[in-house]
Amino acid sequence: MTKPRYAPCRRYLSNRTDQLDYQGAIEKGLPIGSGEIESAHRYVIQKRLKLPGAWWKAANVEPMLRLRVVRANDDWDKYWQNRNIAVAA
């Protein structure tokens, strides 16, 4: 007997029910699929990757995007402090 096609989706959602509390998120003032979240790729990812004349080696894209996300989340200073501590250890 084969599994239904929706089984992976059901498993994914079943393992994340705590992340599906939309009413709780709204009460906490968190965005839930707002335009801000949905369009973040424009100013976090595309703005940097699509600079005129810019080109990227595939190996460098993900590390650069991780840094962009750190900066977009206002964690820049904390990231470098933690990195310096880890390097010193």
PDB file of N, CA and C in Angstrom, residues 18-78:
ATOM      1  N   ASP A  18       3.031  24.253  17.048  1.00  0.00           N
ATOM      2  CA  ASP A  18       3.302  25.423  17.882  1.00  0.00           C
ATOM      3  C   ASP A  18       3.611  26.658  17.039  1.00  0.00           C
ATOM      4  N   GLN A  19       3.976  26.480  15.781  1.00  0.00           N
ATOM      5  CA  GLN A  19       4.285  27.596  14.901  1.00  0.00           C
ATOM      6  C   GLN A  19       3.066  28.060  14.109  1.00  0.00           C
ATOM      7  N   LEU A  20       1.933  27.450  14.337  1.00  0.00           N
ATOM      8  CA  LEU A  20       0.721  27.771  13.587  1.00  0.00           C
ATOM      9  C   LEU A  20      -0.314  28.502  14.430  1.00  0.00           C
ATOM     10  N   ASP A  21       0.107  29.087  15.520  1.00  0.00           N
ATOM     11  CA  ASP A  21      -0.788  29.821  16.413  1.00  0.00           C
ATOM     12  C   ASP A  21      -0.919  31.263  15.933  1.00  0.00           C
ATOM     13  N   TYR A  22      -1.698  31.453  14.873  1.00  0.00           N
ATOM     14  CA  TYR A  22      -1.815  32.776  14.276  1.00  0.00           C
ATOM     15  C   TYR A  22      -2.454  33.777  15.232  1.00  0.00           C
ATOM     16  N   GLN A  23      -3.468  33.362  15.963  1.00  0.00           N
ATOM     17  CA  GLN A  23      -4.126  34.279  16.897  1.00  0.00           C
ATOM     18  C   GLN A  23      -3.141  34.734  17.965  1.00  0.00           C
ATOM     19  N   GLY A  24      -2.335  33.807  18.481  1.00  0.00           N
ATOM     20  CA  GLY A  24      -1.319  34.175  19.472  1.00  0.00           C
ATOM     21  C   GLY A  24      -0.295  35.139  18.904  1.00  0.00           C
ATOM     22  N   ALA A  25       0.099  34.928  17.663  1.00  0.00           N
ATOM     23  CA  ALA A  25       1.062  35.829  17.013  1.00  0.00           C
ATOM     24  C   ALA A  25       0.464  37.217  16.846  1.00  0.00           C
ATOM     25  N   ILE A  26      -0.793  37.282  16.448  1.00  0.00           N
ATOM     26  CA  ILE A  26      -1.462  38.573  16.284  1.00  0.00           C
ATOM     27  C   ILE A  26      -1.539  39.299  17.626  1.00  0.00           C
ATOM     28  N   GLU A  27      -1.878  38.578  18.688  1.00  0.00           N
ATOM     29  CA  GLU A  27      -1.968  39.189  20.015  1.00  0.00           C
ATOM     30  C   GLU A  27      -0.624  39.718  20.500  1.00  0.00           C
ATOM     31  N   LYS A  28       0.464  39.091  20.058  1.00  0.00           N
ATOM     32  CA  LYS A  28       1.809  39.547  20.430  1.00  0.00           C
ATOM     33  C   LYS A  28       2.332  40.641  19.506  1.00  0.00           C
ATOM     34  N   GLY A  29       1.541  40.996  18.500  1.00  0.00           N
ATOM     35  CA  GLY A  29       1.953  42.031  17.562  1.00  0.00           C
ATOM     36  C   GLY A  29       2.978  41.562  16.538  1.00  0.00           C
ATOM     37  N   LEU A  30       3.066  40.246  16.341  1.00  0.00           N
ATOM     38  CA  LEU A  30       4.017  39.700  15.382  1.00  0.00           C
ATOM     39  C   LEU A  30       3.411  39.686  13.984  1.00  0.00           C
ATOM     40  N   PRO A  31       4.237  39.907  12.960  1.00  0.00           N
ATOM     41  CA  PRO A  31       3.709  39.826  11.595  1.00  0.00           C
ATOM     42  C   PRO A  31       3.438  38.380  11.205  1.00  0.00           C
ATOM     43  N   ILE A  32       2.359  38.156  10.500  1.00  0.00           N
ATOM     44  CA  ILE A  32       2.021  36.792  10.057  1.00  0.00           C
ATOM     45  C   ILE A  32       1.782  36.801   8.555  1.00  0.00           C
ATOM     46  N   GLY A  33       2.845  36.747   7.806  1.00  0.00           N
ATOM     47  CA  GLY A  33       2.717  36.754   6.359  1.00  0.00           C
ATOM     48  C   GLY A  33       2.353  38.113   5.816  1.00  0.00           C
ATOM     49  N   SER A  34       2.747  39.147   6.517  1.00  0.00           N
ATOM     50  CA  SER A  34       2.435  40.492   6.057  1.00  0.00           C
ATOM     51  C   SER A  34       3.291  40.833   4.849  1.00  0.00           C
ATOM     52  N   GLY A  35       2.987  41.919   4.217  1.00  0.00           N
ATOM     53  CA  GLY A  35       3.780  42.388   3.090  1.00  0.00           C
ATOM     54  C   GLY A  35       5.235  42.576   3.472  1.00  0.00           C
ATOM     55  N   GLU A  36       5.466  43.008   4.704  1.00  0.00           N
ATOM     56  CA  GLU A  36       6.840  43.217   5.174  1.00  0.00           C
ATOM     57  C   GLU A  36       7.642  41.925   5.125  1.00  0.00           C
ATOM     58  N   ILE A  37       7.050  40.863   5.614  1.00  0.00           N
ATOM     59  CA  ILE A  37       7.729  39.569   5.624  1.00  0.00           C
ATOM     60  C   ILE A  37       7.801  38.999   4.214  1.00  0.00           C
ATOM     61  N   GLU A  38       6.706  39.060   3.503  1.00  0.00           N
ATOM     62  CA  GLU A  38       6.648  38.474   2.170  1.00  0.00           C
ATOM     63  C   GLU A  38       7.604  39.153   1.195  1.00  0.00           C
ATOM     64  N   SER A  39       7.886  40.429   1.396  1.00  0.00           N
ATOM     65  CA  SER A  39       8.741  41.143   0.448  1.00  0.00           C
ATOM     66  C   SER A  39      10.165  41.346   0.946  1.00  0.00           C
ATOM     67  N   ALA A  40      10.520  40.738   2.059  1.00  0.00           N
ATOM     68  CA  ALA A  40      11.866  40.921   2.609  1.00  0.00           C
ATOM     69  C   ALA A  40      12.943  40.490   1.626  1.00  0.00           C
ATOM     70  N   HIS A  41      12.650  39.546   0.773  1.00  0.00           N
ATOM     71  CA  HIS A  41      13.652  39.097  -0.201  1.00  0.00           C
ATOM     72  C   HIS A  41      14.114  40.239  -1.089  1.00  0.00           C
ATOM     73  N   ARG A  42      13.275  41.248  -1.295  1.00  0.00           N
ATOM     74  CA  ARG A  42      13.666  42.358  -2.171  1.00  0.00           C
ATOM     75  C   ARG A  42      14.794  43.177  -1.568  1.00  0.00           C
ATOM     76  N   TYR A  43      14.689  43.507  -0.283  1.00  0.00           N
ATOM     77  CA  TYR A  43      15.719  44.369   0.287  1.00  0.00           C
ATOM     78  C   TYR A  43      16.818  43.598   1.008  1.00  0.00           C
ATOM     79  N   VAL A  44      16.591  42.356   1.354  1.00  0.00           N
ATOM     80  CA  VAL A  44      17.645  41.583   2.018  1.00  0.00           C
ATOM     81  C   VAL A  44      18.484  40.820   0.995  1.00  0.00           C
ATOM     82  N   ILE A  45      17.839  40.205   0.042  1.00  0.00           N
ATOM     83  CA  ILE A  45      18.549  39.330  -0.896  1.00  0.00           C
ATOM     84  C   ILE A  45      18.776  40.003  -2.243  1.00  0.00           C
ATOM     85  N   GLN A  46      17.707  40.357  -2.920  1.00  0.00           N
ATOM     86  CA  GLN A  46      17.841  40.848  -4.290  1.00  0.00           C
ATOM     87  C   GLN A  46      18.622  42.146  -4.397  1.00  0.00           C
ATOM     88  N   LYS A  47      18.468  43.030  -3.430  1.00  0.00           N
ATOM     89  CA  LYS A  47      19.156  44.318  -3.504  1.00  0.00           C
ATOM     90  C   LYS A  47      20.667  44.117  -3.615  1.00  0.00           C
ATOM     91  N   ARG A  48      21.185  43.118  -2.915  1.00  0.00           N
ATOM     92  CA  ARG A  48      22.620  42.852  -2.938  1.00  0.00           C
ATOM     93  C   ARG A  48      23.018  41.992  -4.134  1.00  0.00           C
ATOM     94  N   LEU A  49      22.255  40.979  -4.434  1.00  0.00           N
ATOM     95  CA  LEU A  49      22.623  40.064  -5.513  1.00  0.00           C
ATOM     96  C   LEU A  49      22.466  40.677  -6.904  1.00  0.00           C
ATOM     97  N   LYS A  50      21.586  41.647  -7.023  1.00  0.00           N
ATOM     98  CA  LYS A  50      21.291  42.188  -8.345  1.00  0.00           C
ATOM     99  C   LYS A  50      21.904  43.562  -8.589  1.00  0.00           C
ATOM    100  N   LEU A  51      22.990  43.875  -7.901  1.00  0.00           N
ATOM    101  CA  LEU A  51      23.676  45.137  -8.161  1.00  0.00           C
ATOM    102  C   LEU A  51      24.193  45.144  -9.601  1.00  0.00           C
ATOM    103  N   PRO A  52      24.123  46.283 -10.261  1.00  0.00           N
ATOM    104  CA  PRO A  52      24.645  46.333 -11.630  1.00  0.00           C
ATOM    105  C   PRO A  52      26.121  45.932 -11.661  1.00  0.00           C
ATOM    106  N   GLY A  53      26.449  45.026 -12.552  1.00  0.00           N
ATOM    107  CA  GLY A  53      27.828  44.586 -12.713  1.00  0.00           C
ATOM    108  C   GLY A  53      28.288  43.569 -11.690  1.00  0.00           C
ATOM    109  N   ALA A  54      27.437  43.222 -10.734  1.00  0.00           N
ATOM    110  CA  ALA A  54      27.834  42.267  -9.696  1.00  0.00           C
ATOM    111  C   ALA A  54      27.721  40.838 -10.223  1.00  0.00           C
ATOM    112  N   TRP A  55      28.614  40.006  -9.782  1.00  0.00           N
ATOM    113  CA  TRP A  55      28.538  38.579 -10.081  1.00  0.00           C
ATOM    114  C   TRP A  55      29.028  37.837  -8.859  1.00  0.00           C
ATOM    115  N   TRP A  56      28.607  36.595  -8.727  1.00  0.00           N
ATOM    116  CA  TRP A  56      28.882  35.844  -7.510  1.00  0.00           C
ATOM    117  C   TRP A  56      29.348  34.441  -7.830  1.00  0.00           C
ATOM    118  N   LYS A  57      30.316  33.987  -7.060  1.00  0.00           N
ATOM    119  CA  LYS A  57      30.642  32.569  -7.071  1.00  0.00           C
ATOM    120  C   LYS A  57      29.600  31.889  -6.201  1.00  0.00           C
ATOM    121  N   ALA A  58      29.127  30.744  -6.623  1.00  0.00           N
ATOM    122  CA  ALA A  58      28.071  30.049  -5.885  1.00  0.00           C
ATOM    123  C   ALA A  58      28.452  29.827  -4.425  1.00  0.00           C
ATOM    124  N   ALA A  59      29.714  29.533  -4.153  1.00  0.00           N
ATOM    125  CA  ALA A  59      30.154  29.257  -2.782  1.00  0.00           C
ATOM    126  C   ALA A  59      30.081  30.490  -1.890  1.00  0.00           C
ATOM    127  N   ASN A  60      30.041  31.686  -2.470  1.00  0.00           N
ATOM    128  CA  ASN A  60      30.044  32.916  -1.664  1.00  0.00           C
ATOM    129  C   ASN A  60      28.658  33.485  -1.406  1.00  0.00           C
ATOM    130  N   VAL A  61      27.659  33.010  -2.128  1.00  0.00           N
ATOM    131  CA  VAL A  61      26.327  33.596  -2.016  1.00  0.00           C
ATOM    132  C   VAL A  61      25.718  33.350  -0.637  1.00  0.00           C
ATOM    133  N   GLU A  62      25.691  32.118  -0.178  1.00  0.00           N
ATOM    134  CA  GLU A  62      25.029  31.815   1.095  1.00  0.00           C
ATOM    135  C   GLU A  62      25.688  32.524   2.286  1.00  0.00           C
ATOM    136  N   PRO A  63      27.016  32.508   2.426  1.00  0.00           N
ATOM    137  CA  PRO A  63      27.620  33.243   3.549  1.00  0.00           C
ATOM    138  C   PRO A  63      27.301  34.740   3.507  1.00  0.00           C
ATOM    139  N   MET A  64      27.306  35.333   2.325  1.00  0.00           N
ATOM    140  CA  MET A  64      26.992  36.755   2.211  1.00  0.00           C
ATOM    141  C   MET A  64      25.539  37.013   2.587  1.00  0.00           C
ATOM    142  N   LEU A  65      24.634  36.146   2.147  1.00  0.00           N
ATOM    143  CA  LEU A  65      23.222  36.330   2.487  1.00  0.00           C
ATOM    144  C   LEU A  65      22.982  36.145   3.981  1.00  0.00           C
ATOM    145  N   ARG A  66      23.719  35.249   4.615  1.00  0.00           N
ATOM    146  CA  ARG A  66      23.581  35.086   6.075  1.00  0.00           C
ATOM    147  C   ARG A  66      23.946  36.382   6.789  1.00  0.00           C
ATOM    148  N   LEU A  67      25.004  37.031   6.324  1.00  0.00           N
ATOM    149  CA  LEU A  67      25.389  38.308   6.925  1.00  0.00           C
ATOM    150  C   LEU A  67      24.329  39.375   6.672  1.00  0.00           C
ATOM    151  N   ARG A  68      23.723  39.367   5.494  1.00  0.00           N
ATOM    152  CA  ARG A  68      22.656  40.328   5.203  1.00  0.00           C
ATOM    153  C   ARG A  68      21.472  40.139   6.154  1.00  0.00           C
ATOM    154  N   VAL A  69      21.139  38.886   6.436  1.00  0.00           N
ATOM    155  CA  VAL A  69      20.035  38.601   7.353  1.00  0.00           C
ATOM    156  C   VAL A  69      20.390  39.058   8.767  1.00  0.00           C
ATOM    157  N   VAL A  70      21.629  38.813   9.182  1.00  0.00           N
ATOM    158  CA  VAL A  70      22.079  39.272  10.505  1.00  0.00           C
ATOM    159  C   VAL A  70      21.901  40.788  10.598  1.00  0.00           C
ATOM    160  N   ARG A  71      22.332  41.503   9.572  1.00  0.00           N
ATOM    161  CA  ARG A  71      22.208  42.963   9.581  1.00  0.00           C
ATOM    162  C   ARG A  71      20.750  43.400   9.537  1.00  0.00           C
ATOM    163  N   ALA A  72      19.931  42.759   8.714  1.00  0.00           N
ATOM    164  CA  ALA A  72      18.519  43.124   8.614  1.00  0.00           C
ATOM    165  C   ALA A  72      17.788  42.921   9.936  1.00  0.00           C
ATOM    166  N   ASN A  73      18.257  41.967  10.755  1.00  0.00           N
ATOM    167  CA  ASN A  73      17.649  41.692  12.052  1.00  0.00           C
ATOM    168  C   ASN A  73      18.267  42.521  13.177  1.00  0.00           C
ATOM    169  N   ASP A  74      19.104  43.484  12.816  1.00  0.00           N
ATOM    170  CA  ASP A  74      19.781  44.353  13.801  1.00  0.00           C
ATOM    171  C   ASP A  74      20.625  43.565  14.795  1.00  0.00           C
ATOM    172  N   ASP A  75      21.244  42.483  14.320  1.00  0.00           N
ATOM    173  CA  ASP A  75      22.098  41.659  15.180  1.00  0.00           C
ATOM    174  C   ASP A  75      23.574  41.766  14.806  1.00  0.00           C
ATOM    175  N   TRP A  76      23.936  42.785  14.039  1.00  0.00           N
ATOM    176  CA  TRP A  76      25.292  42.905  13.514  1.00  0.00           C
ATOM    177  C   TRP A  76      26.355  42.899  14.614  1.00  0.00           C
ATOM    178  N   ASP A  77      26.213  43.802  15.582  1.00  0.00           N
ATOM    179  CA  ASP A  77      27.219  43.893  16.657  1.00  0.00           C
ATOM    180  C   ASP A  77      27.271  42.615  17.486  1.00  0.00           C
ATOM    181  N   LYS A  78      26.105  42.070  17.815  1.00  0.00           N
ATOM    182  CA  LYS A  78      26.056  40.833  18.602  1.00  0.00           C
ATOM    183  C   LYS A  78      26.714  39.681  17.841  1.00  0.00           C
TER     184      LYS A  78
END
